[in-house]
Amino acid sequence: MQMNPKVDWFFTKAKAWQDEYDRLRMIALGCGLTEELKWGCPCYTFEDSNIVLIHGFKEYCAFLFFKGALLKDPNGILIQQTENVQAARQIRFTNIEEIVKLESTLKAYIKEAIESASKKSLGIFYA
């Protein structure tokens, strides 16, 4: 689990969602993802493929899965941010308890996203 010092500023400047961001960060790093700063937000990658991004808004913070539309989502928790967003899906949180409750699910979704990215990088495509 390796934190990137370039990303620390995002977490230290945050006025809201501090506990939620910290927990989401630990979940992403605990899944073996590489932490980077992209678009001014913490972005977690696997073998140079974007997997998930942490971002926050006034009413919620979120995990944004770049190719969330490809995930199975058996829990029905992935949200299409706007109708113009094609592949990305987010999971929204309004408190730390929601994240704690879904931690194992979040890890499973990250694992699935990593597997999907790995298959694509190997040239294995879905029919």
Short mmCIF file of N, CA and C in Angstrom, two decimals:
data_model
loop_
_atom_site.label_atom_id
_atom_site.label_comp_id
_atom_site.label_asym_id
_atom_site.label_seq_id
_atom_site.Cartn_x
_atom_site.Cartn_y
_atom_site.Cartn_z
N MET A 1 0.86 -1.17 0.00
CA MET A 1 0.00 0.00 0.00
C MET A 1 0.90 1.23 0.00
N GLN A 2 0.98 1.93 -1.12
CA GLN A 2 1.87 3.06 -1.26
C GLN A 2 1.10 4.33 -1.59
N MET A 3 1.15 5.28 -0.66
CA MET A 3 0.54 6.58 -0.89
C MET A 3 1.47 7.44 -1.72
N ASN A 4 0.90 8.22 -2.61
CA ASN A 4 1.66 9.13 -3.46
C ASN A 4 1.63 10.52 -2.83
N PRO A 5 2.80 11.06 -2.45
CA PRO A 5 2.83 12.39 -1.81
C PRO A 5 2.21 13.50 -2.67
N LYS A 6 2.21 13.33 -3.99
CA LYS A 6 1.62 14.33 -4.87
C LYS A 6 0.10 14.40 -4.71
N VAL A 7 -0.48 13.33 -4.18
CA VAL A 7 -1.93 13.26 -4.01
C VAL A 7 -2.35 13.78 -2.63
N ASP A 8 -1.41 13.81 -1.70
CA ASP A 8 -1.72 14.22 -0.33
C ASP A 8 -2.41 15.58 -0.26
N TRP A 9 -2.03 16.51 -1.12
CA TRP A 9 -2.62 17.86 -1.06
C TRP A 9 -4.13 17.82 -1.23
N PHE A 10 -4.63 16.90 -2.07
CA PHE A 10 -6.08 16.80 -2.26
C PHE A 10 -6.77 16.49 -0.93
N PHE A 11 -6.19 15.54 -0.20
CA PHE A 11 -6.80 15.11 1.05
C PHE A 11 -6.63 16.16 2.15
N THR A 12 -5.51 16.85 2.18
CA THR A 12 -5.29 17.84 3.24
C THR A 12 -6.07 19.12 3.00
N LYS A 13 -6.37 19.46 1.76
CA LYS A 13 -7.12 20.69 1.47
C LYS A 13 -8.63 20.51 1.61
N ALA A 14 -9.07 19.27 1.63
CA ALA A 14 -10.51 19.00 1.66
C ALA A 14 -11.14 19.55 2.94
N LYS A 15 -12.20 20.32 2.76
CA LYS A 15 -12.94 20.86 3.90
C LYS A 15 -14.07 19.91 4.31
N ALA A 16 -14.60 19.21 3.36
CA ALA A 16 -15.68 18.24 3.63
C ALA A 16 -15.19 16.85 3.23
N TRP A 17 -15.86 15.86 3.75
CA TRP A 17 -15.65 14.46 3.39
C TRP A 17 -14.29 13.91 3.81
N GLN A 18 -13.61 14.52 4.75
CA GLN A 18 -12.27 14.09 5.14
C GLN A 18 -12.22 12.61 5.53
N ASP A 19 -13.08 12.18 6.44
CA ASP A 19 -13.09 10.78 6.88
C ASP A 19 -13.46 9.85 5.73
N GLU A 20 -14.42 10.27 4.92
CA GLU A 20 -14.87 9.45 3.79
C GLU A 20 -13.75 9.29 2.77
N TYR A 21 -13.07 10.39 2.45
CA TYR A 21 -11.94 10.31 1.51
C TYR A 21 -10.85 9.38 2.02
N ASP A 22 -10.52 9.50 3.30
CA ASP A 22 -9.47 8.65 3.87
C ASP A 22 -9.83 7.18 3.74
N ARG A 23 -11.07 6.86 4.02
CA ARG A 23 -11.50 5.45 3.94
C ARG A 23 -11.48 4.95 2.50
N LEU A 24 -11.98 5.75 1.56
CA LEU A 24 -11.96 5.36 0.15
C LEU A 24 -10.52 5.18 -0.34
N ARG A 25 -9.64 6.07 0.10
CA ARG A 25 -8.23 5.97 -0.28
C ARG A 25 -7.65 4.64 0.19
N MET A 26 -7.90 4.28 1.44
CA MET A 26 -7.36 3.03 1.99
C MET A 26 -7.93 1.81 1.26
N ILE A 27 -9.18 1.88 0.88
CA ILE A 27 -9.79 0.77 0.14
C ILE A 27 -9.09 0.62 -1.21
N ALA A 28 -8.93 1.70 -1.94
CA ALA A 28 -8.29 1.64 -3.27
C ALA A 28 -6.85 1.15 -3.16
N LEU A 29 -6.10 1.72 -2.22
CA LEU A 29 -4.71 1.31 -2.07
C LEU A 29 -4.61 -0.14 -1.59
N GLY A 30 -5.55 -0.57 -0.77
CA GLY A 30 -5.57 -1.95 -0.28
C GLY A 30 -5.84 -2.97 -1.36
N CYS A 31 -6.34 -2.50 -2.49
CA CYS A 31 -6.60 -3.39 -3.63
C CYS A 31 -5.42 -3.45 -4.59
N GLY A 32 -4.30 -2.85 -4.20
CA GLY A 32 -3.10 -2.92 -5.02
C GLY A 32 -3.05 -1.93 -6.16
N LEU A 33 -3.88 -0.91 -6.12
CA LEU A 33 -3.89 0.09 -7.19
C LEU A 33 -2.78 1.12 -6.96
N THR A 34 -2.36 1.75 -8.04
CA THR A 34 -1.37 2.81 -7.99
C THR A 34 -2.09 4.14 -7.88
N GLU A 35 -1.64 4.98 -6.96
CA GLU A 35 -2.28 6.27 -6.70
C GLU A 35 -1.60 7.36 -7.52
N GLU A 36 -2.42 8.10 -8.25
CA GLU A 36 -1.94 9.21 -9.07
C GLU A 36 -2.88 10.39 -8.90
N LEU A 37 -2.45 11.55 -9.35
CA LEU A 37 -3.29 12.73 -9.35
C LEU A 37 -3.63 13.05 -10.81
N LYS A 38 -4.92 12.96 -11.14
CA LYS A 38 -5.39 13.26 -12.49
C LYS A 38 -6.64 14.11 -12.39
N TRP A 39 -6.73 15.11 -13.21
CA TRP A 39 -7.89 16.02 -13.22
C TRP A 39 -8.12 16.65 -11.84
N GLY A 40 -7.04 16.79 -11.08
CA GLY A 40 -7.11 17.40 -9.75
C GLY A 40 -7.71 16.49 -8.69
N CYS A 41 -7.85 15.20 -9.00
CA CYS A 41 -8.45 14.25 -8.06
C CYS A 41 -7.56 13.01 -7.92
N PRO A 42 -7.68 12.30 -6.80
CA PRO A 42 -6.96 11.04 -6.66
C PRO A 42 -7.53 10.01 -7.64
N CYS A 43 -6.63 9.47 -8.44
CA CYS A 43 -7.01 8.49 -9.45
C CYS A 43 -6.21 7.22 -9.17
N TYR A 44 -6.87 6.09 -9.26
CA TYR A 44 -6.23 4.81 -8.95
C TYR A 44 -6.20 3.97 -10.22
N THR A 45 -4.98 3.51 -10.53
CA THR A 45 -4.76 2.82 -11.79
C THR A 45 -4.20 1.42 -11.55
N PHE A 46 -4.33 0.61 -12.57
CA PHE A 46 -3.72 -0.71 -12.59
C PHE A 46 -3.07 -0.89 -13.95
N GLU A 47 -1.76 -1.08 -13.97
CA GLU A 47 -1.00 -1.22 -15.21
C GLU A 47 -1.38 -0.13 -16.22
N ASP A 48 -1.37 1.11 -15.76
CA ASP A 48 -1.65 2.31 -16.57
C ASP A 48 -3.10 2.43 -17.04
N SER A 49 -3.98 1.58 -16.57
CA SER A 49 -5.40 1.71 -16.88
C SER A 49 -6.10 2.38 -15.70
N ASN A 50 -6.88 3.43 -15.99
CA ASN A 50 -7.65 4.10 -14.95
C ASN A 50 -8.73 3.15 -14.46
N ILE A 51 -8.80 2.98 -13.14
CA ILE A 51 -9.80 2.08 -12.55
C ILE A 51 -10.87 2.89 -11.82
N VAL A 52 -10.45 3.71 -10.85
CA VAL A 52 -11.41 4.45 -10.03
C VAL A 52 -10.83 5.79 -9.61
N LEU A 53 -11.71 6.77 -9.45
CA LEU A 53 -11.34 8.13 -9.07
C LEU A 53 -12.16 8.51 -7.84
N ILE A 54 -11.56 9.25 -6.92
CA ILE A 54 -12.29 9.77 -5.77
C ILE A 54 -12.60 11.23 -6.05
N HIS A 55 -13.85 11.61 -5.88
CA HIS A 55 -14.20 13.02 -6.03
C HIS A 55 -15.35 13.37 -5.11
N GLY A 56 -15.53 14.66 -4.91
CA GLY A 56 -16.55 15.09 -3.99
C GLY A 56 -17.35 16.26 -4.52
N PHE A 57 -18.56 16.33 -4.07
CA PHE A 57 -19.48 17.40 -4.42
C PHE A 57 -20.10 17.92 -3.14
N LYS A 58 -20.97 18.87 -3.27
CA LYS A 58 -21.60 19.46 -2.09
C LYS A 58 -22.40 18.43 -1.28
N GLU A 59 -23.20 17.64 -1.97
CA GLU A 59 -24.10 16.70 -1.29
C GLU A 59 -23.52 15.31 -1.07
N TYR A 60 -22.43 14.97 -1.77
CA TYR A 60 -21.89 13.62 -1.64
C TYR A 60 -20.45 13.56 -2.11
N CYS A 61 -19.77 12.50 -1.72
CA CYS A 61 -18.48 12.16 -2.31
C CYS A 61 -18.69 10.84 -3.05
N ALA A 62 -17.75 10.48 -3.90
CA ALA A 62 -18.00 9.30 -4.74
C ALA A 62 -16.72 8.60 -5.16
N PHE A 63 -16.90 7.32 -5.44
CA PHE A 63 -15.95 6.50 -6.18
C PHE A 63 -16.48 6.51 -7.60
N LEU A 64 -15.68 6.91 -8.57
CA LEU A 64 -16.10 6.89 -9.96
C LEU A 64 -15.31 5.80 -10.69
N PHE A 65 -16.02 4.80 -11.15
CA PHE A 65 -15.40 3.72 -11.93
C PHE A 65 -15.41 4.14 -13.39
N PHE A 66 -14.22 4.23 -13.98
CA PHE A 66 -14.10 4.73 -15.35
C PHE A 66 -14.89 3.89 -16.35
N LYS A 67 -14.89 2.59 -16.16
CA LYS A 67 -15.64 1.70 -17.06
C LYS A 67 -16.71 0.96 -16.27
N GLY A 68 -17.39 1.70 -15.43
CA GLY A 68 -18.41 1.12 -14.56
C GLY A 68 -19.56 0.49 -15.30
N ALA A 69 -19.83 0.95 -16.52
CA ALA A 69 -20.93 0.36 -17.30
C ALA A 69 -20.64 -1.10 -17.64
N LEU A 70 -19.37 -1.50 -17.59
CA LEU A 70 -19.01 -2.89 -17.89
C LEU A 70 -19.09 -3.79 -16.66
N LEU A 71 -19.24 -3.20 -15.48
CA LEU A 71 -19.32 -4.00 -14.26
C LEU A 71 -20.70 -4.63 -14.11
N LYS A 72 -20.75 -5.78 -13.48
CA LYS A 72 -22.02 -6.50 -13.33
C LYS A 72 -23.00 -5.76 -12.43
N ASP A 73 -22.54 -5.14 -11.36
CA ASP A 73 -23.36 -4.37 -10.41
C ASP A 73 -24.56 -5.14 -9.86
N PRO A 74 -24.31 -6.31 -9.23
CA PRO A 74 -25.42 -7.09 -8.68
C PRO A 74 -26.16 -6.37 -7.55
N ASN A 75 -25.52 -5.36 -6.95
CA ASN A 75 -26.14 -4.63 -5.84
C ASN A 75 -26.90 -3.39 -6.31
N GLY A 76 -26.82 -3.08 -7.60
CA GLY A 76 -27.53 -1.93 -8.15
C GLY A 76 -27.13 -0.60 -7.53
N ILE A 77 -25.84 -0.42 -7.27
CA ILE A 77 -25.37 0.81 -6.60
C ILE A 77 -24.63 1.76 -7.53
N LEU A 78 -24.34 1.33 -8.75
CA LEU A 78 -23.64 2.20 -9.69
C LEU A 78 -24.62 3.18 -10.33
N ILE A 79 -24.21 4.44 -10.37
CA ILE A 79 -25.07 5.51 -10.88
C ILE A 79 -24.41 6.15 -12.10
N GLN A 80 -25.20 6.37 -13.14
CA GLN A 80 -24.74 7.11 -14.30
C GLN A 80 -24.86 8.59 -13.93
N GLN A 81 -23.72 9.29 -13.91
CA GLN A 81 -23.69 10.66 -13.41
C GLN A 81 -24.64 11.58 -14.16
N THR A 82 -24.59 11.56 -15.46
CA THR A 82 -25.53 12.30 -16.31
C THR A 82 -25.85 11.43 -17.52
N GLU A 83 -26.87 11.79 -18.26
CA GLU A 83 -27.23 10.98 -19.43
C GLU A 83 -26.17 11.01 -20.52
N ASN A 84 -25.29 12.02 -20.50
CA ASN A 84 -24.23 12.13 -21.50
C ASN A 84 -23.00 11.29 -21.18
N VAL A 85 -22.90 10.79 -19.97
CA VAL A 85 -21.77 9.95 -19.57
C VAL A 85 -22.02 8.54 -20.10
N GLN A 86 -21.05 8.03 -20.85
CA GLN A 86 -21.24 6.73 -21.47
C GLN A 86 -20.78 5.58 -20.58
N ALA A 87 -19.48 5.50 -20.27
CA ALA A 87 -18.93 4.33 -19.59
C ALA A 87 -18.81 4.48 -18.08
N ALA A 88 -18.52 5.68 -17.60
CA ALA A 88 -18.25 5.87 -16.17
C ALA A 88 -19.52 5.71 -15.34
N ARG A 89 -19.33 5.16 -14.14
CA ARG A 89 -20.41 5.03 -13.17
C ARG A 89 -19.84 5.37 -11.80
N GLN A 90 -20.66 5.93 -10.94
CA GLN A 90 -20.17 6.28 -9.62
C GLN A 90 -21.02 5.64 -8.53
N ILE A 91 -20.39 5.51 -7.38
CA ILE A 91 -21.09 5.08 -6.17
C ILE A 91 -20.98 6.26 -5.22
N ARG A 92 -22.12 6.77 -4.80
CA ARG A 92 -22.17 7.98 -3.98
C ARG A 92 -22.31 7.65 -2.50
N PHE A 93 -21.67 8.52 -1.69
CA PHE A 93 -21.71 8.36 -0.25
C PHE A 93 -22.00 9.70 0.42
N THR A 94 -22.78 9.65 1.48
CA THR A 94 -23.06 10.87 2.25
C THR A 94 -22.52 10.78 3.67
N ASN A 95 -21.95 9.61 4.04
CA ASN A 95 -21.33 9.48 5.35
C ASN A 95 -20.40 8.27 5.37
N ILE A 96 -19.56 8.24 6.38
CA ILE A 96 -18.55 7.18 6.49
C ILE A 96 -19.19 5.81 6.71
N GLU A 97 -20.32 5.78 7.38
CA GLU A 97 -20.98 4.50 7.66
C GLU A 97 -21.38 3.77 6.38
N GLU A 98 -21.80 4.53 5.37
CA GLU A 98 -22.17 3.91 4.09
C GLU A 98 -20.96 3.23 3.46
N ILE A 99 -19.80 3.87 3.57
CA ILE A 99 -18.58 3.29 3.00
C ILE A 99 -18.18 2.03 3.75
N VAL A 100 -18.21 2.10 5.07
CA VAL A 100 -17.86 0.94 5.89
C VAL A 100 -18.78 -0.24 5.57
N LYS A 101 -20.06 0.04 5.44
CA LYS A 101 -21.05 -1.01 5.14
C LYS A 101 -20.79 -1.67 3.79
N LEU A 102 -20.32 -0.88 2.82
CA LEU A 102 -20.11 -1.40 1.46
C LEU A 102 -18.66 -1.77 1.15
N GLU A 103 -17.79 -1.76 2.15
CA GLU A 103 -16.37 -1.96 1.89
C GLU A 103 -16.07 -3.24 1.11
N SER A 104 -16.62 -4.35 1.50
CA SER A 104 -16.34 -5.61 0.78
C SER A 104 -16.90 -5.56 -0.64
N THR A 105 -18.03 -4.92 -0.81
CA THR A 105 -18.62 -4.75 -2.15
C THR A 105 -17.73 -3.87 -3.01
N LEU A 106 -17.23 -2.78 -2.45
CA LEU A 106 -16.34 -1.88 -3.19
C LEU A 106 -15.09 -2.62 -3.64
N LYS A 107 -14.53 -3.43 -2.76
CA LYS A 107 -13.34 -4.21 -3.12
C LYS A 107 -13.65 -5.19 -4.24
N ALA A 108 -14.81 -5.80 -4.19
CA ALA A 108 -15.21 -6.74 -5.25
C ALA A 108 -15.37 -6.02 -6.58
N TYR A 109 -15.96 -4.83 -6.56
CA TYR A 109 -16.13 -4.05 -7.79
C TYR A 109 -14.77 -3.62 -8.34
N ILE A 110 -13.85 -3.22 -7.46
CA ILE A 110 -12.50 -2.86 -7.90
C ILE A 110 -11.82 -4.07 -8.53
N LYS A 111 -11.94 -5.22 -7.88
CA LYS A 111 -11.33 -6.45 -8.42
C LYS A 111 -11.88 -6.75 -9.82
N GLU A 112 -13.18 -6.62 -9.98
CA GLU A 112 -13.79 -6.87 -11.29
C GLU A 112 -13.28 -5.86 -12.33
N ALA A 113 -13.15 -4.60 -11.92
CA ALA A 113 -12.65 -3.56 -12.84
C ALA A 113 -11.20 -3.83 -13.24
N ILE A 114 -10.41 -4.32 -12.30
CA ILE A 114 -9.01 -4.68 -12.59
C ILE A 114 -8.97 -5.83 -13.58
N GLU A 115 -9.79 -6.85 -13.33
CA GLU A 115 -9.83 -8.01 -14.24
C GLU A 115 -10.25 -7.59 -15.63
N SER A 116 -11.21 -6.71 -15.73
CA SER A 116 -11.66 -6.21 -17.03
C SER A 116 -10.54 -5.45 -17.73
N ALA A 117 -9.84 -4.60 -16.99
CA ALA A 117 -8.72 -3.84 -17.57
C ALA A 117 -7.60 -4.77 -18.01
N SER A 118 -7.33 -5.81 -17.23
CA SER A 118 -6.27 -6.76 -17.56
C SER A 118 -6.59 -7.53 -18.83
N LYS A 119 -7.83 -7.96 -18.98
CA LYS A 119 -8.24 -8.69 -20.18
C LYS A 119 -8.12 -7.80 -21.41
N LYS A 120 -8.49 -6.54 -21.27
CA LYS A 120 -8.40 -5.63 -22.41
C LYS A 120 -6.93 -5.41 -22.79
N SER A 121 -6.05 -5.28 -21.78
CA SER A 121 -4.64 -5.04 -22.09
C SER A 121 -3.99 -6.27 -22.72
N LEU A 122 -4.55 -7.46 -22.47
CA LEU A 122 -4.05 -8.67 -23.09
C LEU A 122 -4.66 -8.93 -24.46
N GLY A 123 -5.57 -8.07 -24.88
CA GLY A 123 -6.20 -8.23 -26.17
C GLY A 123 -7.38 -9.20 -26.15
N ILE A 124 -7.88 -9.49 -24.95
CA ILE A 124 -9.04 -10.36 -24.82
C ILE A 124 -10.27 -9.49 -24.75
N PHE A 125 -11.17 -9.62 -25.70
CA PHE A 125 -12.35 -8.76 -25.75
C PHE A 125 -13.59 -9.59 -25.51
N TYR A 126 -14.59 -8.94 -24.97
CA TYR A 126 -15.85 -9.60 -24.67
C TYR A 126 -16.72 -9.63 -25.92
N ALA A 127 -17.46 -10.70 -26.08
CA ALA A 127 -18.36 -10.82 -27.23
C ALA A 127 -19.66 -10.15 -26.91
#
